[in-house]
Amino acid sequence: MISRLILGPMRPGMEALRPVLYRIAYAWSHDPALADDLVQETLSKAWSQRAQLRDEQALKPWMVAIMNRCWLDHLRSRRDFDDVDDFDDVLESSVDTPEQHCDREKVIACVRAAVARLPLGQRQVLTLVDLEEFGYAEVAGILDIPVGTVMSRLSRARTALRELVKQAMSQPAVPVLRRVK
Amino acid sequence: MNQSVSDETLHAFVDGELDVAESEKLIAQMRDNEALTQRVCNLRSLKSMVQVAYALPPQARHAGSRDRDGRARRLMQRCAYACLMLAVGLGVGWSLRGLDAPDRLASWDGSEVVSLAVKPDPRRVVLHIDSGSPEKMLDVLERAESYLNQAEEQGRAMQLEVLANSRGLNLLRAGYSPYAERIAKMRQRHANLQFIACNQSVARFASEGEDVVLLPAARTAPTAIGEIVTRLQQGWTYVRI
């Protein structure tokens, strides 16, 4: 513990997680600037709270859990949610619909738009499991929710995502205008 | 639709949450149940789509600087991409260096192996083919079977993807693949084996006036490089044939 405080050996390890944290933050917020802010805040809090980390092997889930708290604080400050605990059932309606993107056959944009339409709680679980391949128990620890909730949110997220992507894919493509001499 | 196996169980299967006995039981059920296999395939493709969608998230603009026409952002994305490629290149050197250990060398047959992990993970492997040579096509199938059989004998779970792009796409094209029957049999036998065609290559063939019909066993990924980068980031081992 003393050597850790003096030498600060975890700093490079924390910095190395920046791309991972950014990818998760972006998948949660779909806002590059906000994702960047969340990562900065997380790194800074993780550094100041480093003495609380007992197992250095668990650095990644520990830092993602910190980022989750930063994210919840951000949502509370936006006042969009009276009760953050209910946010699992709230749909983000301000983003483009997947259809708007899929017309342009941009699969990546289409999936991002579909993920952005998922309720926030489901989006968090889905991205942690699919992007970072966290185990269900790890996700439960990070988000501070029961494992059963992780499984049910994941199941609902994938069912909804499949429907959103399917709907988007079945939309007729925008006809391409061709120049005729 | 077959609902004898719950969605939650299938999610746990594709997420690697089931233990070996449960996985084997499900794999046995999948052999006789096409609808069940299809549900697993759908889940896997959905998972892959999410992974590809966030493999290279857009970077935030630096505070105070103005990105007038998006060129700076595109440049940054290209730089990020180049860095990734550099990381892959460095990974080659690093992993080849790590292949000095005799057991590793034996299991990878001296192939060009890339892994961002300290040790290449034999449980999750992407075999990449971009050549139309029938010898290489045979080689990729032989290796896939050998890795899968090895895992089965040792009783360990394994996920394996055969990824084809460029001229290697012919391996997965109906009417062109010299091994269509073998691929169908392999796919039937190994539920943990995926054949993936690069959609960009499909589009390129199509733009050249060729009619591309893929084998029923194949599914597509938006780009081969995207699939490779995503898998490497997830700790998979990349083997180029």
Short mmCIF file of C-alpha atoms in Angstrom, two decimals:
data_model
loop_
_atom_site.label_atom_id
_atom_site.label_comp_id
_atom_site.label_asym_id
_atom_site.label_seq_id
_atom_site.Cartn_x
_atom_site.Cartn_y
_atom_site.Cartn_z
CA MET A 1 0.00 0.00 0.00
CA ILE A 2 2.79 2.40 0.97
CA SER A 3 4.79 1.62 -2.15
CA ARG A 4 1.67 2.11 -4.23
CA LEU A 5 1.12 5.56 -2.73
CA ILE A 6 4.74 6.56 -3.19
CA LEU A 7 5.40 5.13 -6.63
CA GLY A 8 1.94 5.31 -8.10
CA PRO A 9 2.48 2.22 -10.28
CA MET A 10 -1.14 2.12 -11.38
CA ARG A 11 -1.10 5.39 -13.29
CA PRO A 12 0.12 3.85 -16.58
CA GLY A 13 -2.40 1.05 -16.14
CA MET A 14 -5.20 3.57 -15.72
CA GLU A 15 -4.08 5.59 -18.73
CA ALA A 16 -3.91 2.42 -20.81
CA LEU A 17 -7.63 1.93 -20.18
CA ARG A 18 -8.50 5.29 -21.73
CA PRO A 19 -9.54 3.84 -25.15
CA VAL A 20 -11.64 1.16 -23.47
CA LEU A 21 -13.37 3.71 -21.24
CA TYR A 22 -13.92 6.04 -24.18
CA ARG A 23 -15.53 3.30 -26.27
CA ILE A 24 -17.91 2.43 -23.43
CA ALA A 25 -18.67 6.09 -22.66
CA TYR A 26 -19.37 6.75 -26.33
CA ALA A 27 -21.64 3.69 -26.57
CA TRP A 28 -23.59 4.96 -23.54
CA SER A 29 -23.83 8.62 -24.55
CA HIS A 30 -23.29 8.70 -28.34
CA ASP A 31 -21.74 12.10 -27.77
CA PRO A 32 -17.95 12.28 -28.36
CA ALA A 33 -17.45 15.41 -26.25
CA LEU A 34 -19.46 14.04 -23.34
CA ALA A 35 -17.68 10.68 -23.62
CA ASP A 36 -14.34 12.47 -23.46
CA ASP A 37 -15.45 14.41 -20.37
CA LEU A 38 -16.66 11.23 -18.68
CA VAL A 39 -13.34 9.52 -19.31
CA GLN A 40 -11.36 12.49 -17.95
CA GLU A 41 -13.51 12.64 -14.85
CA THR A 42 -13.22 8.88 -14.36
CA LEU A 43 -9.42 8.91 -14.66
CA SER A 44 -9.16 11.76 -12.24
CA LYS A 45 -11.52 10.14 -9.68
CA ALA A 46 -9.83 6.76 -10.08
CA TRP A 47 -6.45 8.33 -9.36
CA SER A 48 -7.69 10.13 -6.27
CA GLN A 49 -9.49 6.99 -5.02
CA ARG A 50 -6.72 4.53 -5.97
CA ALA A 51 -6.16 3.47 -2.37
CA GLN A 52 -9.66 1.92 -2.38
CA LEU A 53 -8.74 -0.59 -5.07
CA ARG A 54 -7.75 -3.78 -3.27
CA ASP A 55 -7.11 -6.04 -6.24
CA GLU A 56 -5.14 -4.53 -9.10
CA GLN A 57 -6.37 -7.33 -11.37
CA ALA A 58 -9.83 -5.78 -11.02
CA LEU A 59 -8.70 -2.35 -12.23
CA LYS A 60 -10.85 -2.37 -15.37
CA PRO A 61 -14.25 -3.21 -13.79
CA TRP A 62 -13.40 -0.89 -10.88
CA MET A 63 -12.78 2.02 -13.26
CA VAL A 64 -15.89 1.27 -15.31
CA ALA A 65 -17.90 1.27 -12.07
CA ILE A 66 -16.49 4.75 -11.31
CA MET A 67 -17.45 5.87 -14.80
CA ASN A 68 -20.96 4.53 -14.24
CA ARG A 69 -21.29 6.74 -11.16
CA CYS A 70 -19.99 9.75 -13.15
CA TRP A 71 -22.55 8.95 -15.85
CA LEU A 72 -25.40 8.72 -13.33
CA ASP A 73 -24.30 12.05 -11.81
CA HIS A 74 -24.36 13.56 -15.28
CA LEU A 75 -27.88 12.25 -15.93
CA ARG A 76 -29.09 13.61 -12.61
CA SER A 77 -27.59 17.01 -13.42
CA ARG A 78 -29.45 17.02 -16.75
CA ARG A 79 -32.69 16.68 -14.77
CA ASP A 80 -34.12 14.51 -17.54
CA PHE A 81 -34.77 11.83 -14.99
CA ASP A 82 -36.58 12.51 -11.75
CA ASP A 83 -35.50 9.13 -10.51
CA VAL A 84 -32.40 7.65 -12.09
CA ASP A 85 -33.45 4.22 -10.83
CA ASP A 86 -36.30 4.30 -13.35
CA PHE A 87 -34.12 5.09 -16.31
CA ASP A 88 -34.15 1.53 -17.54
CA ASP A 89 -37.58 2.16 -19.03
CA VAL A 90 -36.86 5.53 -20.58
CA LEU A 91 -36.22 5.75 -24.28
CA GLU A 92 -33.90 8.38 -25.65
CA SER A 93 -36.08 10.05 -28.23
CA SER A 94 -33.83 12.91 -29.26
CA VAL A 95 -31.52 10.82 -31.40
CA ASP A 96 -32.11 9.99 -35.06
CA THR A 97 -34.18 6.89 -35.65
CA PRO A 98 -32.31 3.90 -37.09
CA GLU A 99 -34.36 4.22 -40.28
CA GLN A 100 -32.85 7.62 -41.01
CA HIS A 101 -29.41 6.06 -41.01
CA CYS A 102 -30.15 2.76 -42.71
CA ASP A 103 -31.55 4.48 -45.74
CA ARG A 104 -27.98 5.40 -46.39
CA GLU A 105 -26.93 1.78 -45.91
CA LYS A 106 -24.48 2.68 -43.22
CA VAL A 107 -24.56 -0.40 -41.11
CA ILE A 108 -22.36 1.07 -38.41
CA ALA A 109 -24.41 4.23 -38.09
CA CYS A 110 -27.55 2.12 -38.18
CA VAL A 111 -26.50 -0.09 -35.28
CA ARG A 112 -25.30 2.91 -33.28
CA ALA A 113 -28.63 4.62 -33.84
CA ALA A 114 -30.48 1.48 -32.77
CA VAL A 115 -28.34 1.12 -29.63
CA ALA A 116 -28.91 4.80 -28.86
CA ARG A 117 -32.66 4.14 -28.93
CA LEU A 118 -32.42 1.49 -26.23
CA PRO A 119 -33.38 2.40 -22.69
CA LEU A 120 -30.27 3.56 -20.86
CA GLY A 121 -30.04 0.66 -18.42
CA GLN A 122 -30.33 -1.89 -21.22
CA ARG A 123 -27.80 0.02 -23.31
CA GLN A 124 -25.27 -0.09 -20.48
CA VAL A 125 -25.62 -3.82 -19.94
CA LEU A 126 -25.53 -4.61 -23.67
CA THR A 127 -22.41 -2.56 -24.34
CA LEU A 128 -20.51 -3.89 -21.33
CA VAL A 129 -21.26 -7.50 -22.29
CA ASP A 130 -20.83 -7.15 -26.05
CA LEU A 131 -18.02 -4.61 -26.36
CA GLU A 132 -15.82 -5.47 -23.42
CA GLU A 133 -16.99 -9.04 -22.86
CA PHE A 134 -17.49 -8.55 -19.14
CA GLY A 135 -19.11 -11.53 -17.43
CA TYR A 136 -22.64 -11.12 -16.10
CA ALA A 137 -21.40 -11.08 -12.51
CA GLU A 138 -18.84 -8.38 -13.34
CA VAL A 139 -21.52 -6.23 -14.98
CA ALA A 140 -23.71 -6.69 -11.91
CA GLY A 141 -20.83 -5.45 -9.75
CA ILE A 142 -20.03 -2.50 -12.02
CA LEU A 143 -23.61 -1.27 -12.24
CA ASP A 144 -24.50 -2.32 -8.70
CA ILE A 145 -27.54 -4.32 -9.78
CA PRO A 146 -28.49 -8.01 -9.31
CA VAL A 147 -27.25 -10.57 -11.85
CA GLY A 148 -30.87 -11.43 -12.68
CA THR A 149 -31.44 -7.81 -13.69
CA VAL A 150 -28.34 -7.95 -15.90
CA MET A 151 -29.75 -11.01 -17.67
CA SER A 152 -33.24 -9.62 -18.11
CA ARG A 153 -31.97 -6.25 -19.33
CA LEU A 154 -29.64 -7.98 -21.77
CA SER A 155 -32.42 -10.15 -23.09
CA ARG A 156 -34.76 -7.19 -23.54
CA ALA A 157 -31.97 -5.10 -25.09
CA ARG A 158 -31.16 -7.72 -27.72
CA THR A 159 -34.80 -8.37 -28.55
CA ALA A 160 -35.41 -4.63 -28.98
CA LEU A 161 -32.18 -4.11 -30.90
CA ARG A 162 -33.01 -6.94 -33.29
CA GLU A 163 -36.40 -5.39 -33.96
CA LEU A 164 -34.97 -1.89 -34.41
CA VAL A 165 -32.32 -3.09 -36.84
CA LYS A 166 -34.79 -5.33 -38.69
CA GLN A 167 -37.25 -2.45 -39.10
CA ALA A 168 -34.47 -0.20 -40.27
CA MET A 169 -33.14 -2.74 -42.75
CA SER A 170 -36.59 -3.36 -44.23
CA GLN A 171 -37.05 0.32 -45.08
CA PRO A 172 -36.74 0.97 -48.82
CA ALA A 173 -33.44 2.57 -49.74
CA VAL A 174 -33.46 6.12 -51.01
CA PRO A 175 -33.38 5.96 -54.80
CA VAL A 176 -30.06 7.03 -56.24
CA LEU A 177 -30.28 9.84 -58.77
CA ARG A 178 -28.11 9.34 -61.80
CA ARG A 179 -26.89 12.00 -64.14
CA VAL A 180 -28.22 11.46 -67.65
CA LYS A 181 -26.19 13.49 -70.08
CA MET B 1 -39.86 -21.05 -33.78
CA ASN B 2 -38.42 -23.45 -31.26
CA GLN B 3 -38.73 -22.03 -27.78
CA SER B 4 -37.74 -25.15 -25.82
CA VAL B 5 -34.52 -23.36 -24.93
CA SER B 6 -35.07 -19.96 -23.36
CA ASP B 7 -33.62 -16.79 -24.83
CA GLU B 8 -31.73 -16.23 -21.59
CA THR B 9 -29.94 -19.59 -21.98
CA LEU B 10 -28.96 -18.76 -25.55
CA HIS B 11 -27.68 -15.33 -24.49
CA ALA B 12 -25.62 -16.99 -21.78
CA PHE B 13 -24.27 -19.45 -24.38
CA VAL B 14 -23.13 -16.79 -26.86
CA ASP B 15 -21.67 -14.73 -24.01
CA GLY B 16 -19.63 -17.68 -22.75
CA GLU B 17 -21.52 -17.81 -19.44
CA LEU B 18 -22.49 -21.49 -19.61
CA ASP B 19 -20.15 -24.10 -18.20
CA VAL B 20 -18.67 -26.79 -20.46
CA ALA B 21 -21.37 -29.39 -19.66
CA GLU B 22 -24.23 -26.96 -20.35
CA SER B 23 -22.56 -25.75 -23.55
CA GLU B 24 -22.07 -29.29 -24.80
CA LYS B 25 -25.70 -30.14 -24.07
CA LEU B 26 -26.85 -27.12 -26.05
CA ILE B 27 -24.46 -27.86 -28.93
CA ALA B 28 -25.87 -31.41 -29.08
CA GLN B 29 -29.41 -29.99 -29.28
CA MET B 30 -28.34 -27.60 -32.01
CA ARG B 31 -27.12 -30.46 -34.20
CA ASP B 32 -30.68 -31.77 -34.55
CA ASN B 33 -32.48 -28.49 -34.44
CA GLU B 34 -31.95 -26.03 -37.25
CA ALA B 35 -34.26 -23.41 -35.77
CA LEU B 36 -32.24 -23.41 -32.56
CA THR B 37 -28.99 -23.07 -34.51
CA GLN B 38 -30.51 -20.17 -36.40
CA ARG B 39 -31.43 -18.42 -33.15
CA VAL B 40 -27.84 -18.77 -31.95
CA CYS B 41 -26.52 -17.48 -35.30
CA ASN B 42 -28.85 -14.49 -35.14
CA LEU B 43 -27.65 -13.66 -31.65
CA ARG B 44 -24.01 -14.00 -32.67
CA SER B 45 -24.47 -11.72 -35.66
CA LEU B 46 -26.26 -9.15 -33.52
CA LYS B 47 -23.38 -9.25 -31.04
CA SER B 48 -20.85 -8.90 -33.86
CA MET B 49 -22.75 -5.96 -35.33
CA VAL B 50 -22.59 -4.14 -32.00
CA GLN B 51 -18.86 -4.86 -31.76
CA VAL B 52 -18.18 -3.56 -35.25
CA ALA B 53 -20.31 -0.47 -34.67
CA TYR B 54 -18.11 0.65 -31.78
CA ALA B 55 -14.70 -0.67 -32.87
CA LEU B 56 -13.61 2.84 -33.86
CA PRO B 57 -15.80 5.40 -32.09
CA PRO B 58 -15.56 8.99 -33.35
CA GLN B 59 -13.07 11.04 -31.37
CA ALA B 60 -14.05 14.17 -29.47
CA ARG B 61 -12.84 17.50 -30.85
CA HIS B 62 -10.20 19.22 -28.79
CA ALA B 63 -11.57 22.12 -26.76
CA GLY B 64 -10.85 25.46 -28.37
CA SER B 65 -9.98 24.13 -31.79
CA ARG B 66 -12.45 24.36 -34.65
CA ASP B 67 -12.99 21.55 -37.01
CA ARG B 68 -13.96 23.71 -39.97
CA ASP B 69 -14.82 21.21 -42.63
CA GLY B 70 -14.40 17.83 -41.01
CA ARG B 71 -11.00 17.25 -42.61
CA ALA B 72 -9.24 17.32 -39.26
CA ARG B 73 -11.64 14.72 -37.90
CA ARG B 74 -11.14 12.48 -40.88
CA LEU B 75 -7.39 12.87 -40.53
CA MET B 76 -7.65 11.91 -36.86
CA GLN B 77 -9.73 8.87 -37.72
CA ARG B 78 -7.16 7.87 -40.33
CA CYS B 79 -4.38 8.38 -37.80
CA ALA B 80 -6.29 6.25 -35.29
CA TYR B 81 -6.71 3.61 -37.96
CA ALA B 82 -3.03 3.79 -38.90
CA CYS B 83 -2.14 3.47 -35.22
CA LEU B 84 -4.33 0.40 -34.98
CA MET B 85 -2.61 -1.08 -37.98
CA LEU B 86 0.73 -0.23 -36.41
CA ALA B 87 -0.44 -1.97 -33.25
CA VAL B 88 -1.35 -5.00 -35.35
CA GLY B 89 2.09 -4.88 -36.97
CA LEU B 90 3.79 -4.59 -33.61
CA GLY B 91 1.56 -7.38 -32.42
CA VAL B 92 2.93 -9.62 -35.16
CA GLY B 93 6.47 -9.03 -33.99
CA TRP B 94 5.52 -9.40 -30.36
CA SER B 95 3.55 -12.57 -30.77
CA LEU B 96 6.12 -14.16 -33.07
CA ARG B 97 8.72 -13.36 -30.44
CA GLY B 98 6.49 -15.08 -27.89
CA LEU B 99 6.26 -18.16 -30.07
CA ASP B 100 9.64 -19.32 -28.88
CA ALA B 101 7.87 -21.46 -26.33
CA PRO B 102 7.76 -24.92 -27.94
CA ASP B 103 4.16 -25.73 -26.94
CA ARG B 104 2.88 -22.53 -28.59
CA LEU B 105 4.91 -23.13 -31.71
CA ALA B 106 3.55 -26.63 -32.06
CA SER B 107 -0.05 -25.61 -31.65
CA TRP B 108 0.11 -22.78 -34.21
CA ASP B 109 2.14 -24.68 -36.84
CA GLY B 110 4.51 -21.75 -37.27
CA SER B 111 1.79 -19.53 -38.78
CA GLU B 112 1.72 -15.77 -38.77
CA VAL B 113 -0.06 -15.22 -35.48
CA VAL B 114 -1.20 -11.92 -33.98
CA SER B 115 -2.59 -11.41 -30.53
CA LEU B 116 -2.74 -8.28 -28.42
CA ALA B 117 -2.65 -10.48 -25.33
CA VAL B 118 0.64 -11.49 -23.74
CA LYS B 119 0.02 -15.08 -24.83
CA PRO B 120 -2.08 -15.95 -27.90
CA ASP B 121 -5.41 -17.36 -26.71
CA PRO B 122 -6.07 -20.79 -28.28
CA ARG B 123 -9.75 -20.66 -27.25
CA ARG B 124 -10.72 -17.80 -29.58
CA VAL B 125 -9.19 -17.81 -33.03
CA VAL B 126 -9.79 -16.04 -36.34
CA LEU B 127 -8.35 -17.76 -39.40
CA HIS B 128 -8.02 -15.26 -42.23
CA ILE B 129 -7.78 -16.17 -45.91
CA ASP B 130 -7.41 -13.60 -48.67
CA SER B 131 -6.00 -15.85 -51.37
CA GLY B 132 -7.89 -17.73 -54.08
CA SER B 133 -5.35 -20.56 -54.12
CA PRO B 134 -7.09 -23.95 -53.62
CA GLU B 135 -4.10 -25.11 -51.53
CA LYS B 136 -4.58 -22.24 -49.10
CA MET B 137 -8.32 -22.87 -49.00
CA LEU B 138 -7.66 -26.48 -48.09
CA ASP B 139 -5.10 -25.37 -45.53
CA VAL B 140 -7.55 -23.05 -43.78
CA LEU B 141 -10.18 -25.81 -43.53
CA GLU B 142 -7.64 -28.37 -42.34
CA ARG B 143 -6.42 -26.03 -39.64
CA ALA B 144 -9.94 -25.13 -38.55
CA GLU B 145 -10.80 -28.80 -38.12
CA SER B 146 -7.54 -29.54 -36.39
CA TYR B 147 -7.95 -26.68 -33.87
CA LEU B 148 -11.58 -27.63 -33.20
CA ASN B 149 -10.80 -31.32 -32.78
CA GLN B 150 -7.90 -30.49 -30.48
CA ALA B 151 -10.21 -28.36 -28.31
CA GLU B 152 -12.84 -31.10 -28.28
CA GLU B 153 -10.31 -33.73 -27.24
CA GLN B 154 -9.02 -31.52 -24.45
CA GLY B 155 -12.59 -30.72 -23.34
CA ARG B 156 -12.15 -26.96 -23.58
CA ALA B 157 -14.59 -24.47 -25.05
CA MET B 158 -13.48 -22.79 -28.26
CA GLN B 159 -14.77 -20.23 -30.73
CA LEU B 160 -13.35 -20.17 -34.23
CA GLU B 161 -14.02 -17.91 -37.18
CA VAL B 162 -12.89 -18.45 -40.76
CA LEU B 163 -12.83 -15.01 -42.34
CA ALA B 164 -12.58 -14.67 -46.12
CA ASN B 165 -12.01 -11.57 -48.18
CA SER B 166 -10.49 -10.47 -51.47
CA ARG B 167 -9.87 -13.54 -53.70
CA GLY B 168 -10.27 -15.74 -50.63
CA LEU B 169 -13.97 -14.95 -50.83
CA ASN B 170 -14.30 -17.71 -53.43
CA LEU B 171 -14.00 -20.20 -50.58
CA LEU B 172 -17.46 -19.14 -49.46
CA ARG B 173 -19.07 -18.54 -52.89
CA ALA B 174 -21.65 -20.98 -54.18
CA GLY B 175 -20.54 -22.33 -57.53
CA TYR B 176 -16.92 -21.26 -56.96
CA SER B 177 -15.90 -22.93 -53.71
CA PRO B 178 -14.12 -26.24 -54.28
CA TYR B 179 -15.04 -27.23 -50.71
CA ALA B 180 -18.72 -26.30 -50.43
CA GLU B 181 -19.78 -29.74 -49.21
CA ARG B 182 -17.01 -29.95 -46.66
CA ILE B 183 -17.85 -26.48 -45.34
CA ALA B 184 -21.52 -27.46 -44.91
CA LYS B 185 -20.49 -30.60 -43.00
CA MET B 186 -18.05 -28.71 -40.81
CA ARG B 187 -20.66 -26.09 -40.00
CA GLN B 188 -23.13 -28.82 -39.08
CA ARG B 189 -20.64 -30.62 -36.90
CA HIS B 190 -19.20 -27.60 -35.07
CA ALA B 191 -21.69 -25.09 -33.68
CA ASN B 192 -18.75 -23.01 -32.43
CA LEU B 193 -17.42 -22.49 -35.98
CA GLN B 194 -18.40 -19.48 -38.06
CA PHE B 195 -17.66 -18.79 -41.73
CA ILE B 196 -17.60 -15.07 -42.39
CA ALA B 197 -17.41 -13.26 -45.71
CA CYS B 198 -16.28 -9.65 -46.02
CA ASN B 199 -19.20 -7.62 -47.31
CA GLN B 200 -16.89 -5.05 -48.84
CA SER B 201 -15.31 -7.77 -51.00
CA VAL B 202 -18.79 -8.99 -51.94
CA ALA B 203 -19.69 -5.45 -53.00
CA ARG B 204 -16.46 -5.12 -54.98
CA PHE B 205 -17.11 -8.36 -56.89
CA ALA B 206 -20.68 -7.20 -57.51
CA SER B 207 -19.47 -3.82 -58.80
CA GLU B 208 -17.26 -5.70 -61.26
CA GLY B 209 -20.39 -7.35 -62.63
CA GLU B 210 -20.01 -10.69 -60.83
CA ASP B 211 -23.02 -12.33 -59.25
CA VAL B 212 -22.00 -13.21 -55.69
CA VAL B 213 -24.00 -15.93 -53.96
CA LEU B 214 -22.59 -17.09 -50.66
CA LEU B 215 -22.81 -20.63 -49.28
CA PRO B 216 -25.66 -21.11 -46.76
CA ALA B 217 -23.06 -21.71 -44.03
CA ALA B 218 -21.56 -18.23 -44.47
CA ARG B 219 -22.60 -14.99 -42.91
CA THR B 220 -21.17 -11.56 -43.59
CA ALA B 221 -19.28 -8.90 -41.64
CA PRO B 222 -19.25 -5.28 -42.92
CA THR B 223 -15.46 -5.36 -43.46
CA ALA B 224 -12.76 -7.97 -42.91
CA ILE B 225 -10.40 -5.48 -41.32
CA GLY B 226 -13.14 -4.29 -38.95
CA GLU B 227 -13.78 -7.88 -37.90
CA ILE B 228 -10.07 -8.51 -37.32
CA VAL B 229 -9.52 -5.33 -35.33
CA THR B 230 -12.60 -6.00 -33.21
CA ARG B 231 -11.57 -9.57 -32.49
CA LEU B 232 -8.02 -8.52 -31.62
CA GLN B 233 -9.37 -5.92 -29.23
CA GLN B 234 -11.45 -8.64 -27.60
CA GLY B 235 -8.39 -10.79 -27.03
CA TRP B 236 -8.82 -13.19 -29.95
CA THR B 237 -5.86 -14.69 -31.75
CA TYR B 238 -5.49 -13.87 -35.42
CA VAL B 239 -3.90 -16.40 -37.76
CA ARG B 240 -3.25 -15.49 -41.38
CA ILE B 241 -3.18 -18.38 -43.80
#
